[in-house]
mmCIF file of C-alpha atoms and ligand atoms in Angstrom:
data_model
loop_
_atom_site.group_PDB
_atom_site.id
_atom_site.type_symbol
_atom_site.label_atom_id
_atom_site.label_comp_id
_atom_site.label_asym_id
_atom_site.label_seq_id
_atom_site.Cartn_x
_atom_site.Cartn_y
_atom_site.Cartn_z
ATOM 1 C CA MET A 1 73.012 32.558 -87.939
ATOM 2 C CA GLU A 2 76.172 30.851 -86.678
ATOM 3 C CA ASN A 3 78.033 30.043 -89.912
ATOM 4 C CA SER A 4 80.209 27.256 -88.398
ATOM 5 C CA LEU A 5 79.133 25.077 -91.345
ATOM 6 C CA PHE A 6 81.465 26.996 -93.684
ATOM 7 C CA ASP A 7 83.919 28.187 -91.042
ATOM 8 C CA LEU A 8 87.510 27.011 -91.585
ATOM 9 C CA LYS A 9 88.954 28.581 -88.415
ATOM 10 C CA GLY A 10 91.617 26.307 -86.921
ATOM 11 C CA ARG A 11 91.988 24.277 -90.144
ATOM 12 C CA VAL A 12 95.271 23.908 -92.071
ATOM 13 C CA ALA A 13 95.064 23.783 -95.865
ATOM 14 C CA LEU A 14 97.860 22.854 -98.297
ATOM 15 C CA ILE A 15 97.222 24.100 -101.843
ATOM 16 C CA THR A 16 99.706 22.941 -104.485
ATOM 17 C CA GLY A 17 100.612 25.279 -107.316
ATOM 18 C CA SER A 18 99.269 28.266 -105.384
ATOM 19 C CA SER A 19 101.769 31.074 -105.925
ATOM 20 C CA MET A 20 99.573 32.374 -108.749
ATOM 21 C CA GLY A 21 96.457 31.794 -110.836
ATOM 22 C CA LEU A 22 93.542 29.636 -109.659
ATOM 23 C CA GLY A 23 95.618 28.083 -106.871
ATOM 24 C CA PHE A 24 96.376 31.459 -105.332
ATOM 25 C CA ALA A 25 92.714 32.500 -105.581
ATOM 26 C CA ILE A 26 91.557 29.253 -103.937
ATOM 27 C CA ALA A 27 94.154 29.677 -101.173
ATOM 28 C CA ARG A 28 93.013 33.271 -100.598
ATOM 29 C CA GLY A 29 89.389 32.125 -100.380
ATOM 30 C CA LEU A 30 90.180 29.392 -97.850
ATOM 31 C CA ALA A 31 92.286 31.834 -95.799
ATOM 32 C CA ARG A 32 89.478 34.409 -95.794
ATOM 33 C CA ALA A 33 87.217 31.646 -94.431
ATOM 34 C CA GLY A 34 89.629 31.228 -91.509
ATOM 35 C CA ALA A 35 92.068 28.531 -92.637
ATOM 36 C CA THR A 36 95.822 28.755 -92.212
ATOM 37 C CA VAL A 37 97.068 28.169 -95.755
ATOM 38 C CA ALA A 38 100.314 26.511 -96.824
ATOM 39 C CA LEU A 39 101.096 27.794 -100.302
ATOM 40 C CA ASN A 40 103.278 25.704 -102.589
ATOM 41 C CA GLY A 41 105.338 26.533 -105.623
ATOM 42 C CA ARG A 42 108.667 25.707 -107.226
ATOM 43 C CA THR A 43 110.210 29.191 -107.181
ATOM 44 C CA ARG A 44 110.989 30.788 -103.827
ATOM 45 C CA GLU A 45 110.632 34.421 -104.968
ATOM 46 C CA ARG A 46 107.185 34.057 -106.550
ATOM 47 C CA LEU A 47 105.982 32.043 -103.553
ATOM 48 C CA ALA A 48 107.311 34.643 -101.109
ATOM 49 C CA SER A 49 105.404 37.462 -102.818
ATOM 50 C CA ALA A 50 102.221 35.384 -102.833
ATOM 51 C CA VAL A 51 102.578 34.692 -99.101
ATOM 52 C CA SER A 52 103.243 38.348 -98.311
ATOM 53 C CA GLU A 53 100.222 39.426 -100.375
ATOM 54 C CA LEU A 54 98.028 37.256 -98.121
ATOM 55 C CA THR A 55 99.743 38.101 -94.811
ATOM 56 C CA GLY A 56 99.516 41.773 -95.857
ATOM 57 C CA GLN A 57 95.723 41.297 -95.809
ATOM 58 C CA GLY A 58 95.937 39.865 -92.284
ATOM 59 C CA LEU A 59 95.525 36.282 -93.499
ATOM 60 C CA ALA A 60 97.439 33.277 -92.111
ATOM 61 C CA ALA A 61 99.757 32.054 -94.883
ATOM 62 C CA HIS A 62 103.113 30.291 -95.183
ATOM 63 C CA GLY A 63 105.132 29.159 -98.214
ATOM 64 C CA PHE A 64 106.666 25.740 -98.899
ATOM 65 C CA VAL A 65 108.863 25.159 -101.934
ATOM 66 C CA PHE A 66 108.723 21.634 -103.299
ATOM 67 C CA ASP A 67 108.276 19.847 -106.594
ATOM 68 C CA VAL A 68 105.012 17.877 -106.540
ATOM 69 C CA LEU A 69 106.638 15.157 -108.655
ATOM 70 C CA GLN A 70 109.503 14.461 -106.238
ATOM 71 C CA SER A 71 108.299 12.104 -103.483
ATOM 72 C CA LYS A 72 111.214 12.813 -101.120
ATOM 73 C CA GLN A 73 110.566 16.579 -101.332
ATOM 74 C CA ILE A 74 106.836 16.007 -100.760
ATOM 75 C CA GLU A 75 107.461 13.847 -97.684
ATOM 76 C CA ARG A 76 109.970 16.340 -96.254
ATOM 77 C CA GLN A 77 107.752 19.393 -96.781
ATOM 78 C CA VAL A 78 104.538 17.735 -95.580
ATOM 79 C CA ARG A 79 106.437 16.809 -92.400
ATOM 80 C CA GLU A 80 107.656 20.426 -92.144
ATOM 81 C CA ILE A 81 104.093 21.784 -92.544
ATOM 82 C CA GLU A 82 102.657 19.387 -89.984
ATOM 83 C CA THR A 83 105.342 20.135 -87.385
ATOM 84 C CA SER A 84 105.514 23.892 -87.945
ATOM 85 C CA ILE A 85 101.817 24.700 -88.515
ATOM 86 C CA GLY A 86 99.757 21.602 -87.675
ATOM 87 C CA PRO A 87 98.097 18.551 -89.233
ATOM 88 C CA ILE A 88 96.863 19.140 -92.796
ATOM 89 C CA ASP A 89 93.046 19.082 -92.704
ATOM 90 C CA ILE A 90 92.513 20.183 -96.308
ATOM 91 C CA LEU A 91 94.576 19.308 -99.398
ATOM 92 C CA VAL A 92 93.924 21.051 -102.721
ATOM 93 C CA ASN A 93 95.727 19.330 -105.601
ATOM 94 C CA ASN A 94 95.744 22.330 -107.886
ATOM 95 C CA VAL A 95 99.071 22.232 -109.696
ATOM 96 C CA GLY A 96 98.660 21.949 -113.457
ATOM 97 C CA ASN A 97 99.941 22.985 -116.838
ATOM 98 C CA ASN A 98 98.507 22.896 -120.341
ATOM 99 C CA LEU A 99 100.772 22.464 -123.381
ATOM 100 C CA ARG A 100 98.826 22.738 -126.597
ATOM 101 C CA GLY A 101 99.390 21.380 -130.102
ATOM 102 C CA PRO A 102 98.188 18.826 -132.665
ATOM 103 C CA LEU A 103 97.792 15.484 -130.847
ATOM 104 C CA GLU A 104 99.763 13.617 -133.502
ATOM 105 C CA ASP A 105 102.744 15.973 -133.146
ATOM 106 C CA PHE A 106 103.416 15.764 -129.395
ATOM 107 C CA GLU A 107 106.800 14.442 -128.313
ATOM 108 C CA GLU A 108 106.517 11.424 -126.002
ATOM 109 C CA SER A 109 108.359 13.365 -123.298
ATOM 110 C CA THR A 110 105.829 16.203 -123.503
ATOM 111 C CA TRP A 111 102.943 13.729 -123.204
ATOM 112 C CA HIS A 112 104.462 12.295 -120.004
ATOM 113 C CA GLU A 113 105.178 15.818 -118.679
ATOM 114 C CA VAL A 114 101.529 16.895 -119.072
ATOM 115 C CA ILE A 115 100.123 13.648 -117.608
ATOM 116 C CA ASP A 116 102.530 13.797 -114.675
ATOM 117 C CA ILE A 117 102.029 17.449 -113.704
ATOM 118 C CA ASN A 118 98.216 17.355 -114.020
ATOM 119 C CA LEU A 119 97.448 13.812 -112.812
ATOM 120 C CA THR A 120 100.324 11.876 -111.248
ATOM 121 C CA SER A 121 101.180 14.776 -108.920
ATOM 122 C CA ALA A 122 97.731 14.586 -107.278
ATOM 123 C CA TRP A 123 98.327 10.929 -106.417
ATOM 124 C CA LEU A 124 101.906 11.517 -105.212
ATOM 125 C CA VAL A 125 100.930 14.367 -102.842
ATOM 126 C CA SER A 126 97.657 12.758 -101.682
ATOM 127 C CA LYS A 127 99.294 9.440 -100.783
ATOM 128 C CA VAL A 128 101.591 11.288 -98.360
ATOM 129 C CA VAL A 129 99.020 13.674 -96.850
ATOM 130 C CA VAL A 130 96.213 11.106 -96.560
ATOM 131 C CA LYS A 131 98.186 8.964 -94.077
ATOM 132 C CA GLY A 132 97.718 11.623 -91.393
ATOM 133 C CA MET A 133 94.082 12.121 -92.388
ATOM 134 C CA ILE A 134 93.455 8.381 -92.053
ATOM 135 C CA SER A 135 95.077 8.298 -88.627
ATOM 136 C CA ARG A 136 92.939 11.267 -87.522
ATOM 137 C CA ARG A 137 89.839 9.878 -89.280
ATOM 138 C CA SER A 138 89.192 13.226 -90.857
ATOM 139 C CA GLY A 139 90.204 15.076 -94.031
ATOM 140 C CA LYS A 140 89.206 16.970 -97.175
ATOM 141 C CA ILE A 141 90.860 16.529 -100.548
ATOM 142 C CA ILE A 142 89.914 18.752 -103.484
ATOM 143 C CA ASN A 143 91.296 18.136 -106.982
ATOM 144 C CA THR A 144 91.310 20.958 -109.529
ATOM 145 C CA CYS A 145 89.734 19.325 -112.572
ATOM 146 C CA SER A 146 88.644 21.149 -115.729
ATOM 147 C CA LEU A 147 86.023 21.372 -118.454
ATOM 148 C CA MET A 148 88.499 19.020 -120.113
ATOM 149 C CA SER A 149 87.521 16.432 -117.534
ATOM 150 C CA GLU A 150 84.330 16.180 -119.606
ATOM 151 C CA LEU A 151 84.991 17.652 -123.060
ATOM 152 C CA GLY A 152 87.836 17.808 -125.578
ATOM 153 C CA ARG A 153 89.067 20.908 -127.331
ATOM 154 C CA ASN A 154 91.332 20.904 -130.384
ATOM 155 C CA THR A 155 95.074 20.985 -129.435
ATOM 156 C CA THR A 156 94.559 20.026 -125.769
ATOM 157 C CA GLY A 157 94.837 16.208 -126.076
ATOM 158 C CA PRO A 158 97.320 15.303 -123.327
ATOM 159 C CA TYR A 159 95.772 17.840 -120.918
ATOM 160 C CA THR A 160 92.271 16.479 -121.626
ATOM 161 C CA ALA A 161 93.464 12.922 -121.005
ATOM 162 C CA ALA A 162 95.083 14.024 -117.739
ATOM 163 C CA LYS A 163 92.086 16.011 -116.490
ATOM 164 C CA GLY A 164 89.726 13.167 -117.445
ATOM 165 C CA GLY A 165 91.951 10.892 -115.422
ATOM 166 C CA LEU A 166 91.913 13.337 -112.519
ATOM 167 C CA LYS A 167 88.096 13.187 -112.453
ATOM 168 C CA MET A 168 88.248 9.394 -112.121
ATOM 169 C CA LEU A 169 91.166 9.513 -109.650
ATOM 170 C CA THR A 170 88.930 11.815 -107.562
ATOM 171 C CA ARG A 171 86.276 9.107 -107.538
ATOM 172 C CA ALA A 172 88.830 6.367 -106.790
ATOM 173 C CA MET A 173 90.154 8.362 -103.830
ATOM 174 C CA ALA A 174 86.584 9.104 -102.668
ATOM 175 C CA VAL A 175 85.696 5.421 -102.646
ATOM 176 C CA GLU A 176 88.923 4.222 -100.990
ATOM 177 C CA TRP A 177 89.009 6.842 -98.234
ATOM 178 C CA ALA A 178 85.328 7.547 -97.441
ATOM 179 C CA GLY A 179 85.420 4.957 -94.675
ATOM 180 C CA HIS A 180 88.049 7.070 -92.907
ATOM 181 C CA ASN A 181 85.749 10.122 -92.948
ATOM 182 C CA ILE A 182 87.778 11.696 -95.755
ATOM 183 C CA GLN A 183 85.787 13.413 -98.488
ATOM 184 C CA VAL A 184 87.408 13.774 -101.918
ATOM 185 C CA ASN A 185 85.837 16.011 -104.559
ATOM 186 C CA GLY A 186 86.818 18.088 -107.572
ATOM 187 C CA ILE A 187 86.347 21.644 -108.730
ATOM 188 C CA GLY A 188 85.950 22.010 -112.487
ATOM 189 C CA PRO A 189 86.828 25.613 -113.423
ATOM 190 C CA GLY A 190 85.557 26.877 -116.749
ATOM 191 C CA TYR A 191 87.516 29.626 -118.437
ATOM 192 C CA PHE A 192 89.234 32.083 -116.090
ATOM 193 C CA ILE A 193 91.981 34.465 -117.148
ATOM 194 C CA THR A 194 95.249 33.284 -115.596
ATOM 195 C CA GLU A 195 98.843 32.878 -116.810
ATOM 196 C CA LEU A 196 97.749 29.519 -118.270
ATOM 197 C CA THR A 197 94.936 30.978 -120.377
ATOM 198 C CA GLN A 198 96.258 34.497 -121.024
ATOM 199 C CA PRO A 199 97.393 33.539 -124.573
ATOM 200 C CA LEU A 200 93.803 32.463 -125.289
ATOM 201 C CA ALA A 201 92.301 35.622 -123.804
ATOM 202 C CA ASP A 202 94.712 37.718 -125.893
ATOM 203 C CA ASN A 203 93.438 36.019 -129.038
ATOM 204 C CA PRO A 204 90.384 38.053 -130.206
ATOM 205 C CA GLU A 205 88.985 35.075 -132.124
ATOM 206 C CA PHE A 206 89.183 32.751 -129.108
ATOM 207 C CA ASP A 207 87.895 35.478 -126.781
ATOM 208 C CA SER A 208 84.782 36.050 -128.883
ATOM 209 C CA TRP A 209 84.225 32.271 -129.346
ATOM 210 C CA LEU A 210 84.492 31.727 -125.575
ATOM 211 C CA LYS A 211 82.014 34.500 -124.767
ATOM 212 C CA LYS A 212 79.513 32.993 -127.239
ATOM 213 C CA ARG A 213 80.133 29.411 -125.958
ATOM 214 C CA THR A 214 79.603 30.464 -122.320
ATOM 215 C CA PRO A 215 75.936 31.107 -121.408
ATOM 216 C CA ALA A 216 77.116 33.740 -118.892
ATOM 217 C CA GLY A 217 78.770 35.459 -121.874
ATOM 218 C CA ARG A 218 82.072 36.160 -120.105
ATOM 219 C CA TRP A 219 85.280 34.773 -118.604
ATOM 220 C CA GLY A 220 85.107 33.810 -114.931
ATOM 221 C CA ASN A 221 86.672 35.902 -112.184
ATOM 222 C CA VAL A 222 89.088 33.789 -110.105
ATOM 223 C CA ASP A 223 87.390 34.946 -106.885
ATOM 224 C CA GLU A 224 84.255 33.126 -108.091
ATOM 225 C CA LEU A 225 85.966 29.803 -107.284
ATOM 226 C CA ALA A 226 86.322 30.556 -103.563
ATOM 227 C CA GLY A 227 82.742 29.651 -102.588
ATOM 228 C CA THR A 228 82.933 26.152 -104.066
ATOM 229 C CA ALA A 229 86.368 25.599 -102.535
ATOM 230 C CA ILE A 230 85.107 26.684 -99.089
ATOM 231 C CA PHE A 231 82.065 24.427 -99.432
ATOM 232 C CA LEU A 232 84.174 21.377 -100.347
ATOM 233 C CA ALA A 233 86.767 22.185 -97.641
ATOM 234 C CA SER A 234 84.201 22.655 -94.840
ATOM 235 C CA ALA A 235 81.772 20.689 -92.692
ATOM 236 C CA ALA A 236 79.068 21.785 -95.135
ATOM 237 C CA SER A 237 80.159 18.946 -97.478
ATOM 238 C CA SER A 238 80.616 16.190 -94.863
ATOM 239 C CA PHE A 239 78.476 13.719 -96.860
ATOM 240 C CA VAL A 240 79.599 14.814 -100.355
ATOM 241 C CA SER A 241 82.288 12.672 -102.003
ATOM 242 C CA GLY A 242 83.376 11.838 -105.529
ATOM 243 C CA GLN A 243 81.613 14.857 -107.005
ATOM 244 C CA ILE A 244 83.059 17.341 -109.477
ATOM 245 C CA ILE A 245 81.460 20.777 -109.120
ATOM 246 C CA TYR A 246 81.820 22.800 -112.321
ATOM 247 C CA VAL A 247 82.238 26.555 -111.955
ATOM 248 C CA ASP A 248 81.882 27.356 -115.644
ATOM 249 C CA GLY A 249 79.197 29.990 -116.304
ATOM 250 C CA GLY A 250 76.949 27.264 -117.734
ATOM 251 C CA VAL A 251 79.282 25.881 -120.426
ATOM 252 C CA LEU A 252 78.640 22.201 -119.617
ATOM 253 C CA ALA A 253 74.871 22.783 -119.493
ATOM 254 C CA SER A 254 74.808 24.032 -123.079
ATOM 255 C CA LEU A 255 75.287 22.638 -126.605
HETATM 256 C C1 GCO B 301 92.323 25.509 -123.101
HETATM 257 C C2 GCO B 301 92.399 25.973 -121.657
HETATM 258 C C3 GCO B 301 91.409 25.207 -120.792
HETATM 259 C C4 GCO B 301 91.365 25.833 -119.407
HETATM 260 C C5 GCO B 301 90.493 25.082 -118.440
HETATM 261 C C6 GCO B 301 89.083 24.982 -118.904
HETATM 262 O O1 GCO B 301 93.379 25.370 -123.736
HETATM 263 O O2 GCO B 301 91.185 25.309 -123.561
HETATM 264 O O3 GCO B 301 93.713 25.824 -121.148
HETATM 265 O O4 GCO B 301 91.805 23.864 -120.749
HETATM 266 O O5 GCO B 301 92.658 25.878 -118.863
HETATM 267 O O6 GCO B 301 91.034 23.814 -118.189
HETATM 268 O O7 GCO B 301 88.343 24.249 -117.947
#
């Protein structure tokens, strides 16, 4: 059967925070489905090795260094992507960071840092990219949410507030831009071992709690996010908007 429904050939995808972790895995999945991927990161070296890992597999990948909280850099690099590769059809707002600690002890500056990197950045990048999507009357925006878009966990207060906000920003974007044939959805990853969660995975107590709390009884494999990303980036989801799809081994379904 012709699989054009999930085929991303000819599409350009920008994935923020994609030189490692979930962002890199999502970018690899979209590239394997045919997209040309624009990876983003803040450090040139790490980004370059991520790009060469994908091009070494025969995938179409380029790297663009910019800080997702600096509007001038975003505007300049989005222009660079669109002139050097082509219009951005798919935007994945993936960049994120989790700083943990007792909620009452956070410095104000740390609170703002966590809210900005996990939430404000998605708005700053989307408001630049969406202008082209509106003019072309076509686009896909995917926000990387979290189980913390729905649930709290001790010591993750600012991150939970940010990811809860990102779920509702996803819906706000979906509502505002649906009339321009732009679908905006979220992916809610459960627990996957990445640089962000390695300290948790290295903690035997947390590791055994997580395996008991997850009906699938294990951590996720980052490649298990690709299918949902391809679905939300492709024609297969042309009438899906404002939804958060949780890839969590059943965590949210269970008490
Ligand atoms: C934590 C983790 C989680 C994961 C992910 C779960 O401290 O519990 O960082 O927040 O990163 O967001 O969906």
